[in-house]
Amino acid sequence: MSKLRLAILAPIAALSLAGCGLNSVPTAEEEVNAAFGNLQAEYQRRNDLIGNLVETVQAAADSEEQILTQITEARASATSAQLSPDQLDNPEAVQAYANAQGQLANARSLLGTVIMERYPQLASQERFADLMVQLEGTENSILVARRDYNDSVRAYNTEIRTFPSAIGAKVFYDAEPKVPFEAAEGAEEAPTVDFDQ
């Protein structure tokens, strides 16, 4: 009778453990980490392109020193801002990283607006136009990468908070919710272009 009971209980115990998040929690966390890595790669691509854009614009328009300085400083801030996968559960660290990246996007947007409105002859330069197109594509790629990251964070956070995975998430992994990216502070407002300064 005890062998029969063991034969019945063993598969039930195995199914219970499998349903407790032993595999699904680390899988979901790895998806968050992979999505974050992809987002970092997009930010790095943008930072690299900004450097090329700044060199091109400096050669073509020395009078735009103030804007180029702003972009260079924003790029330095965005490049120096660090966020590791271990910090993805720290809202302040994620927000600081997002704000640094947002400053660079705003500076890049301001440069494009000023150059196109104030110096339209620069827009005809093929290298400048190509870099602007690449930057726009990169901004779109960053948007997609942010969405992918936030989707994976949502899936992970849902996994660790719902039964039965919540049991394994707490008992085996001491899992904490990850922090999604939110819009950078002030992102809802378009940058102001003032030519009277």
Coordinates of N, CA and C in Angstrom, one line a residue:
M1 N 0.8 -1.2 0.0 CA 0.0 0.0 0.0 C 0.9 1.3 0.0
S2 N 2.0 1.3 0.7 CA 2.9 2.4 0.8 C 3.5 2.7 -0.6
K3 N 3.9 1.7 -1.3 CA 4.4 1.9 -2.7 C 3.4 2.5 -3.6
L4 N 2.2 2.1 -3.5 CA 1.2 2.7 -4.3 C 1.0 4.1 -3.9
R5 N 1.0 4.5 -2.7 CA 0.8 5.8 -2.2 C 2.0 6.7 -2.7
L6 N 3.2 6.1 -2.6 CA 4.4 6.8 -3.1 C 4.4 7.1 -4.6
A7 N 3.9 6.1 -5.3 CA 3.8 6.2 -6.8 C 2.8 7.2 -7.2
I8 N 1.8 7.4 -6.4 CA 0.8 8.5 -6.7 C 1.3 9.9 -6.2
L9 N 1.9 9.9 -5.1 CA 2.3 11.2 -4.5 C 3.5 11.8 -5.3
A10 N 4.4 11.0 -5.8 CA 5.6 11.5 -6.4 C 5.3 12.4 -7.6
P11 N 4.4 11.9 -8.6 CA 4.1 12.8 -9.7 C 3.4 14.1 -9.2
I12 N 2.5 14.0 -8.2 CA 1.8 15.1 -7.7 C 2.8 16.1 -7.1
A13 N 3.8 15.6 -6.4 CA 4.8 16.5 -5.8 C 5.6 17.2 -6.9
A14 N 6.0 16.4 -7.9 CA 6.8 17.0 -9.0 C 6.0 18.1 -9.8
L15 N 4.7 17.8 -10.0 CA 3.9 18.8 -10.7 C 3.7 20.1 -9.8
S16 N 3.6 19.9 -8.5 CA 3.5 21.0 -7.6 C 4.7 21.9 -7.6
L17 N 5.9 21.2 -7.5 CA 7.1 22.0 -7.6 C 7.3 22.7 -8.9
A18 N 6.9 22.0 -10.0 CA 7.0 22.6 -11.3 C 6.1 23.9 -11.4
G19 N 5.0 23.8 -10.8 CA 4.1 24.9 -10.8 C 4.4 26.1 -9.9
C20 N 5.4 25.9 -9.1 CA 5.8 26.9 -8.1 C 6.8 27.9 -8.6
G21 N 7.0 28.0 -9.8 CA 7.9 29.0 -10.3 C 9.4 28.7 -10.4
L22 N 9.7 27.4 -10.1 CA 11.1 27.0 -10.1 C 11.8 27.3 -11.5
N23 N 11.1 27.1 -12.6 CA 11.7 27.4 -13.9 C 11.2 28.8 -14.4
S24 N 9.9 29.1 -14.2 CA 9.3 30.2 -14.8 C 9.9 31.6 -14.2
V25 N 10.2 31.6 -13.0 CA 10.7 32.9 -12.4 C 12.1 33.2 -13.0
P26 N 13.1 32.3 -13.0 CA 14.4 32.6 -13.6 C 14.3 32.9 -15.1
T27 N 13.4 32.2 -15.7 CA 13.2 32.4 -17.2 C 12.7 33.8 -17.4
A28 N 11.7 34.3 -16.6 CA 11.2 35.6 -16.7 C 12.2 36.6 -16.4
E29 N 13.0 36.4 -15.4 CA 14.1 37.3 -15.0 C 15.1 37.4 -16.1
E30 N 15.5 36.3 -16.7 CA 16.4 36.4 -17.9 C 15.9 37.1 -19.0
E31 N 14.6 37.1 -19.3 CA 14.0 37.8 -20.3 C 14.1 39.3 -20.0
V32 N 13.9 39.7 -18.8 CA 14.1 41.1 -18.4 C 15.5 41.5 -18.6
N33 N 16.5 40.7 -18.2 CA 17.9 41.1 -18.4 C 18.2 41.2 -19.9
A34 N 17.7 40.3 -20.7 CA 18.0 40.3 -22.1 C 17.4 41.6 -22.8
A35 N 16.1 41.9 -22.4 CA 15.5 43.1 -22.9 C 16.3 44.3 -22.5
F36 N 16.8 44.4 -21.2 CA 17.6 45.5 -20.8 C 18.9 45.6 -21.5
G37 N 19.5 44.5 -21.8 CA 20.7 44.5 -22.6 C 20.5 45.0 -24.0
N38 N 19.4 44.7 -24.6 CA 19.0 45.2 -25.9 C 18.8 46.7 -25.9
L39 N 18.2 47.2 -24.8 CA 17.9 48.6 -24.6 C 19.3 49.3 -24.5
Q40 N 20.2 48.8 -23.7 CA 21.5 49.4 -23.5 C 22.2 49.5 -24.9
A41 N 22.1 48.4 -25.7 CA 22.8 48.4 -27.0 C 22.2 49.5 -27.9
E42 N 20.9 49.8 -27.8 CA 20.3 50.9 -28.6 C 20.8 52.2 -28.1
Y43 N 20.9 52.4 -26.8 CA 21.4 53.6 -26.2 C 22.9 53.8 -26.7
Q44 N 23.7 52.8 -26.7 CA 25.1 52.9 -27.1 C 25.2 53.3 -28.5
R45 N 24.3 52.7 -29.4 CA 24.3 53.0 -30.8 C 24.0 54.5 -31.0
R46 N 23.0 55.0 -30.2 CA 22.7 56.4 -30.3 C 23.8 57.3 -29.9
N47 N 24.5 56.9 -28.8 CA 25.6 57.7 -28.3 C 26.7 57.7 -29.3
D48 N 27.0 56.6 -29.9 CA 28.0 56.6 -31.0 C 27.7 57.5 -32.1
L49 N 26.4 57.5 -32.6 CA 26.0 58.3 -33.7 C 26.0 59.8 -33.3
I50 N 25.6 60.1 -32.1 CA 25.7 61.5 -31.7 C 27.1 62.0 -31.8
G51 N 28.1 61.3 -31.4 CA 29.5 61.7 -31.6 C 29.8 62.1 -33.0
N52 N 29.4 61.2 -33.9 CA 29.6 61.5 -35.4 C 28.8 62.7 -35.8
L53 N 27.6 62.8 -35.3 CA 26.8 64.0 -35.7 C 27.4 65.3 -35.2
V54 N 27.8 65.3 -34.0 CA 28.4 66.5 -33.4 C 29.7 66.9 -34.3
E55 N 30.5 66.0 -34.6 CA 31.7 66.3 -35.5 C 31.3 66.9 -36.8
T56 N 30.3 66.3 -37.4 CA 29.8 66.8 -38.7 C 29.2 68.2 -38.6
V57 N 28.4 68.4 -37.6 CA 27.8 69.8 -37.4 C 28.8 70.8 -37.0
Q58 N 29.8 70.4 -36.2 CA 30.9 71.4 -35.8 C 31.6 71.8 -37.0
A59 N 31.9 70.9 -38.0 CA 32.7 71.3 -39.2 C 31.8 72.2 -40.0
A60 N 30.5 72.1 -40.0 CA 29.7 72.8 -40.9 C 29.1 74.1 -40.3
A61 N 29.0 74.2 -39.0 CA 28.4 75.4 -38.4 C 29.1 75.7 -37.0
D62 N 30.2 76.4 -37.1 CA 30.9 76.7 -35.9 C 30.1 77.7 -35.0
S63 N 29.1 78.4 -35.5 CA 28.4 79.4 -34.8 C 27.4 78.7 -33.8
E64 N 27.2 77.4 -33.9 CA 26.2 76.7 -33.1 C 26.9 76.1 -31.8
E65 N 27.9 76.8 -31.3 CA 28.7 76.3 -30.2 C 27.9 75.9 -29.0
Q66 N 26.9 76.8 -28.6 CA 26.1 76.6 -27.4 C 25.3 75.3 -27.5
I67 N 24.7 75.1 -28.7 CA 23.8 73.9 -28.8 C 24.7 72.6 -28.8
L68 N 25.8 72.7 -29.6 CA 26.8 71.5 -29.6 C 27.3 71.2 -28.2
T69 N 27.6 72.2 -27.4 CA 28.0 72.0 -26.1 C 27.0 71.3 -25.3
Q70 N 25.7 71.8 -25.4 CA 24.6 71.1 -24.7 C 24.5 69.7 -25.1
I71 N 24.6 69.4 -26.4 CA 24.5 68.0 -26.8 C 25.7 67.2 -26.3
T72 N 26.9 67.7 -26.3 CA 28.1 67.0 -25.8 C 27.9 66.7 -24.3
E73 N 27.4 67.7 -23.6 CA 27.2 67.5 -22.1 C 26.1 66.5 -21.9
A74 N 25.1 66.5 -22.7 CA 24.0 65.5 -22.5 C 24.5 64.1 -22.9
R75 N 25.3 64.0 -23.9 CA 25.9 62.7 -24.3 C 26.8 62.2 -23.2
A76 N 27.6 63.1 -22.6 CA 28.5 62.7 -21.5 C 27.7 62.2 -20.3
S77 N 26.6 62.9 -20.0 CA 25.8 62.5 -18.9 C 25.1 61.2 -19.2
A78 N 24.6 61.0 -20.4 CA 23.9 59.7 -20.8 C 24.9 58.6 -20.8
T79 N 26.2 58.8 -21.3 CA 27.2 57.8 -21.4 C 27.7 57.4 -20.0
S80 N 27.8 58.4 -19.1 CA 28.3 58.1 -17.8 C 27.2 57.5 -16.9
A81 N 25.9 57.7 -17.2 CA 24.9 57.1 -16.4 C 24.9 55.6 -16.5
Q82 N 25.0 54.9 -15.5 CA 25.2 53.4 -15.5 C 24.0 52.8 -14.7
L83 N 23.5 51.7 -15.3 CA 22.4 50.9 -14.6 C 22.7 49.5 -14.9
S84 N 22.9 48.7 -13.9 CA 23.1 47.3 -14.1 C 21.9 46.5 -13.8
P85 N 21.8 45.3 -14.3 CA 20.6 44.4 -14.1 C 20.3 44.3 -12.6
D86 N 21.3 44.4 -11.7 CA 21.1 44.3 -10.3 C 20.3 45.5 -9.7
Q87 N 20.3 46.6 -10.5 CA 19.6 47.8 -10.0 C 18.2 48.0 -10.6
L88 N 17.8 47.0 -11.3 CA 16.5 47.1 -12.0 C 15.3 47.1 -11.0
D89 N 15.5 46.8 -9.7 CA 14.5 46.8 -8.7 C 14.6 48.1 -7.9
N90 N 15.5 49.1 -8.3 CA 15.6 50.3 -7.6 C 15.0 51.4 -8.4
P91 N 13.9 52.0 -8.0 CA 13.2 53.0 -8.8 C 14.0 54.2 -9.0
E92 N 14.8 54.7 -8.0 CA 15.6 55.9 -8.2 C 16.7 55.7 -9.2
A93 N 17.4 54.5 -9.2 CA 18.4 54.3 -10.2 C 17.9 54.2 -11.6
V94 N 16.7 53.5 -11.8 CA 16.1 53.4 -13.1 C 15.7 54.8 -13.6
Q95 N 15.1 55.6 -12.7 CA 14.7 57.0 -13.1 C 15.8 57.9 -13.4
A96 N 16.9 57.8 -12.7 CA 18.1 58.6 -13.0 C 18.7 58.2 -14.3
Y97 N 18.7 56.9 -14.6 CA 19.2 56.4 -15.9 C 18.3 57.0 -17.0
A98 N 17.0 56.8 -16.8 CA 16.0 57.3 -17.9 C 16.1 58.8 -18.1
N99 N 16.3 59.6 -17.0 CA 16.4 61.0 -17.1 C 17.7 61.4 -17.9
A100 N 18.8 60.7 -17.6 CA 20.0 61.0 -18.4 C 19.8 60.8 -19.9
Q101 N 19.2 59.6 -20.2 CA 18.9 59.3 -21.6 C 17.9 60.3 -22.2
G102 N 17.0 60.8 -21.4 CA 16.0 61.7 -21.9 C 16.6 63.1 -22.2
Q103 N 17.6 63.5 -21.4 CA 18.3 64.8 -21.7 C 19.0 64.7 -23.0
L104 N 19.6 63.6 -23.4 CA 20.2 63.5 -24.6 C 19.2 63.5 -25.8
A105 N 18.1 62.8 -25.6 CA 17.1 62.9 -26.7 C 16.5 64.3 -26.9
N106 N 16.3 65.0 -25.8 CA 15.9 66.4 -25.9 C 16.9 67.3 -26.6
A107 N 18.2 67.1 -26.2 CA 19.2 67.9 -26.8 C 19.3 67.6 -28.3
R108 N 19.2 66.4 -28.7 CA 19.3 66.0 -30.1 C 18.1 66.6 -30.9
S109 N 16.9 66.6 -30.3 CA 15.8 67.2 -30.9 C 15.9 68.7 -31.1
L110 N 16.5 69.3 -30.1 CA 16.7 70.8 -30.2 C 17.7 71.1 -31.3
L111 N 18.8 70.3 -31.5 CA 19.7 70.5 -32.5 C 19.1 70.4 -33.9
G112 N 18.3 69.4 -34.1 CA 17.6 69.2 -35.4 C 16.7 70.3 -35.7
T113 N 16.0 70.8 -34.7 CA 15.0 71.9 -35.0 C 15.8 73.2 -35.3
V114 N 16.8 73.5 -34.5 CA 17.6 74.8 -34.8 C 18.2 74.7 -36.1
I115 N 18.9 73.6 -36.5 CA 19.6 73.5 -37.7 C 18.6 73.7 -38.9
M116 N 17.5 73.0 -38.8 CA 16.6 73.0 -39.9 C 15.9 74.3 -40.1
E117 N 15.6 75.1 -39.0 CA 15.0 76.4 -39.1 C 15.9 77.5 -39.4
R118 N 17.1 77.5 -38.7 CA 18.0 78.6 -38.8 C 19.0 78.5 -39.9
Y119 N 19.4 77.3 -40.2 CA 20.4 77.1 -41.2 C 20.0 76.0 -42.2
P120 N 19.0 76.3 -43.0 CA 18.5 75.2 -43.9 C 19.5 74.7 -44.9
Q121 N 20.5 75.5 -45.2 CA 21.5 75.0 -46.2 C 22.3 73.9 -45.6
L122 N 22.4 73.7 -44.3 CA 23.1 72.6 -43.7 C 22.3 71.3 -43.9
A123 N 21.0 71.4 -44.0 CA 20.2 70.2 -44.2 C 20.4 69.5 -45.5
S124 N 21.0 70.3 -46.5 CA 21.2 69.7 -47.8 C 22.5 68.9 -47.8
Q125 N 23.3 69.0 -46.8 CA 24.5 68.2 -46.8 C 24.2 66.7 -46.5
E126 N 24.6 65.9 -47.4 CA 24.2 64.5 -47.4 C 24.6 63.8 -46.1
R127 N 25.8 64.0 -45.6 CA 26.3 63.3 -44.4 C 25.4 63.7 -43.2
F128 N 25.1 65.0 -43.1 CA 24.2 65.4 -42.0 C 22.8 64.8 -42.1
A129 N 22.3 64.8 -43.3 CA 21.0 64.2 -43.5 C 21.0 62.7 -43.2
D130 N 22.0 62.0 -43.6 CA 22.1 60.6 -43.3 C 22.2 60.3 -41.8
L131 N 23.0 61.1 -41.2 CA 23.1 60.9 -39.7 C 21.7 61.2 -39.0
M132 N 21.0 62.2 -39.5 CA 19.7 62.6 -38.9 C 18.8 61.4 -39.1
V133 N 18.8 60.8 -40.3 CA 17.9 59.7 -40.5 C 18.3 58.5 -39.6
Q134 N 19.6 58.2 -39.5 CA 20.0 57.2 -38.6 C 19.6 57.4 -37.2
L135 N 19.7 58.7 -36.7 CA 19.3 59.0 -35.4 C 17.8 58.8 -35.2
E136 N 17.1 59.2 -36.1 CA 15.6 59.0 -36.0 C 15.3 57.5 -35.9
G137 N 15.9 56.7 -36.8 CA 15.7 55.3 -36.7 C 16.2 54.7 -35.4
T138 N 17.3 55.2 -34.8 CA 17.7 54.8 -33.5 C 16.7 55.2 -32.5
E139 N 16.2 56.4 -32.5 CA 15.2 56.8 -31.5 C 14.0 55.8 -31.6
N140 N 13.6 55.5 -32.8 CA 12.5 54.5 -32.9 C 12.9 53.1 -32.4
S141 N 14.1 52.7 -32.6 CA 14.6 51.4 -32.1 C 14.6 51.5 -30.5
I142 N 15.0 52.6 -30.0 CA 15.0 52.8 -28.5 C 13.6 52.7 -28.0
L143 N 12.7 53.3 -28.7 CA 11.3 53.2 -28.2 C 10.8 51.7 -28.2
V144 N 11.1 51.0 -29.2 CA 10.7 49.6 -29.3 C 11.4 48.8 -28.2
A145 N 12.7 49.1 -28.0 CA 13.5 48.4 -26.9 C 12.9 48.7 -25.6
R146 N 12.5 49.9 -25.3 CA 11.9 50.3 -24.0 C 10.6 49.5 -23.8
R147 N 9.8 49.5 -24.9 CA 8.5 48.7 -24.8 C 8.8 47.3 -24.5
D148 N 9.7 46.7 -25.2 CA 10.1 45.3 -25.0 C 10.5 45.1 -23.5
Y149 N 11.4 46.0 -23.1 CA 11.8 45.9 -21.7 C 10.7 46.0 -20.7
N150 N 9.8 47.0 -20.9 CA 8.7 47.2 -20.0 C 7.7 46.0 -20.1
D151 N 7.5 45.4 -21.3 CA 6.7 44.2 -21.4 C 7.3 43.0 -20.6
S152 N 8.6 42.8 -20.7 CA 9.3 41.7 -19.9 C 9.2 42.0 -18.4
V153 N 9.4 43.3 -18.0 CA 9.2 43.6 -16.6 C 7.8 43.3 -16.1
R154 N 6.8 43.7 -16.9 CA 5.4 43.4 -16.5 C 5.2 41.9 -16.4
A155 N 5.7 41.1 -17.4 CA 5.6 39.6 -17.3 C 6.3 39.1 -16.1
Y156 N 7.5 39.5 -15.8 CA 8.2 39.1 -14.6 C 7.5 39.4 -13.3
N157 N 7.1 40.7 -13.2 CA 6.4 41.1 -12.0 C 5.1 40.4 -11.8
T158 N 4.4 40.1 -12.9 CA 3.2 39.3 -12.8 C 3.5 37.9 -12.4
E159 N 4.6 37.3 -12.9 CA 5.0 35.9 -12.6 C 5.3 35.8 -11.1
I160 N 6.0 36.7 -10.5 CA 6.4 36.6 -9.1 C 5.3 37.0 -8.1
R161 N 4.2 37.6 -8.6 CA 3.1 38.0 -7.8 C 1.9 37.1 -7.8
T162 N 1.9 36.1 -8.8 CA 0.7 35.3 -9.0 C 1.0 33.9 -8.5
F163 N -0.1 33.3 -8.0 CA 0.0 31.9 -7.6 C 0.0 30.9 -8.8
P164 N 0.8 29.9 -8.8 CA 1.6 29.4 -7.7 C 3.1 29.9 -7.8
S165 N 3.4 30.6 -8.8 CA 4.8 31.0 -8.9 C 5.3 31.9 -7.8
A166 N 4.3 32.6 -7.2 CA 4.7 33.5 -6.1 C 5.4 32.8 -5.0
I167 N 5.0 31.5 -4.8 CA 5.6 30.7 -3.7 C 7.1 30.5 -4.0
G168 N 7.3 30.0 -5.2 CA 8.7 29.7 -5.5 C 9.6 31.0 -5.6
A169 N 8.9 32.1 -6.1 CA 9.6 33.3 -6.3 C 10.1 33.8 -4.9
K170 N 9.3 33.7 -3.9 CA 9.7 34.1 -2.5 C 10.6 33.1 -1.8
V171 N 10.2 31.9 -1.9 CA 10.9 30.8 -1.1 C 12.3 30.5 -1.7
F172 N 12.4 30.3 -3.0 CA 13.6 29.9 -3.6 C 14.5 31.1 -4.1
Y173 N 13.9 32.2 -4.6 CA 14.6 33.2 -5.2 C 14.6 34.6 -4.5
D174 N 13.8 34.7 -3.5 CA 13.6 36.0 -2.8 C 13.5 37.1 -3.9
A175 N 12.6 36.9 -4.8 CA 12.4 37.8 -6.0 C 11.8 39.1 -5.6
E176 N 12.3 40.1 -6.1 CA 11.8 41.5 -6.0 C 11.3 42.0 -7.3
P177 N 10.2 42.8 -7.3 CA 9.7 43.4 -8.6 C 10.8 44.2 -9.3
K178 N 10.8 44.2 -10.6 CA 11.7 45.0 -11.4 C 11.0 46.3 -11.7
V179 N 11.8 47.3 -12.0 CA 11.2 48.7 -12.2 C 11.1 48.9 -13.7
P180 N 9.9 49.3 -14.2 CA 9.8 49.6 -15.7 C 10.4 51.0 -15.9
F181 N 10.7 51.3 -17.1 CA 11.1 52.6 -17.5 C 9.9 53.5 -17.7
E182 N 9.9 54.7 -17.2 CA 8.9 55.7 -17.4 C 9.4 56.8 -18.2
A183 N 8.6 57.6 -18.7 CA 9.0 58.8 -19.4 C 10.0 59.7 -18.6
A184 N 11.0 60.2 -19.2 CA 11.9 61.1 -18.5 C 11.1 62.3 -18.0
E185 N 11.6 62.9 -16.9 CA 10.9 64.1 -16.3 C 10.9 65.2 -17.4
G186 N 9.7 65.7 -17.6 CA 9.5 66.8 -18.6 C 9.4 66.3 -20.0
A187 N 9.3 65.0 -20.2 CA 9.2 64.5 -21.6 C 7.9 64.8 -22.3
E188 N 6.9 65.1 -21.5 CA 5.6 65.5 -22.1 C 5.6 66.8 -22.7
E189 N 6.6 67.6 -22.5 CA 6.7 69.0 -23.0 C 7.7 69.0 -24.2
A190 N 7.3 69.6 -25.3 CA 8.2 69.8 -26.4 C 9.3 70.8 -26.0
P191 N 10.5 70.6 -26.5 CA 11.6 71.5 -26.3 C 11.3 72.9 -26.9
T192 N 11.6 74.0 -26.1 CA 11.4 75.3 -26.6 C 12.6 75.8 -27.4
V193 N 12.3 76.4 -28.5 CA 13.4 76.9 -29.3 C 13.2 78.5 -29.3
D194 N 14.3 79.1 -28.8 CA 14.2 80.6 -28.6 C 15.5 81.2 -29.3
F195 N 15.2 81.9 -30.4 CA 16.3 82.4 -31.2 C 16.8 83.8 -30.7
D196 N 16.1 84.3 -29.7 CA 16.5 85.6 -29.1 C 17.6 85.6 -28.1
Q197 N 18.1 84.4 -27.7 CA 19.1 84.3 -26.7 C 20.5 84.6 -27.3

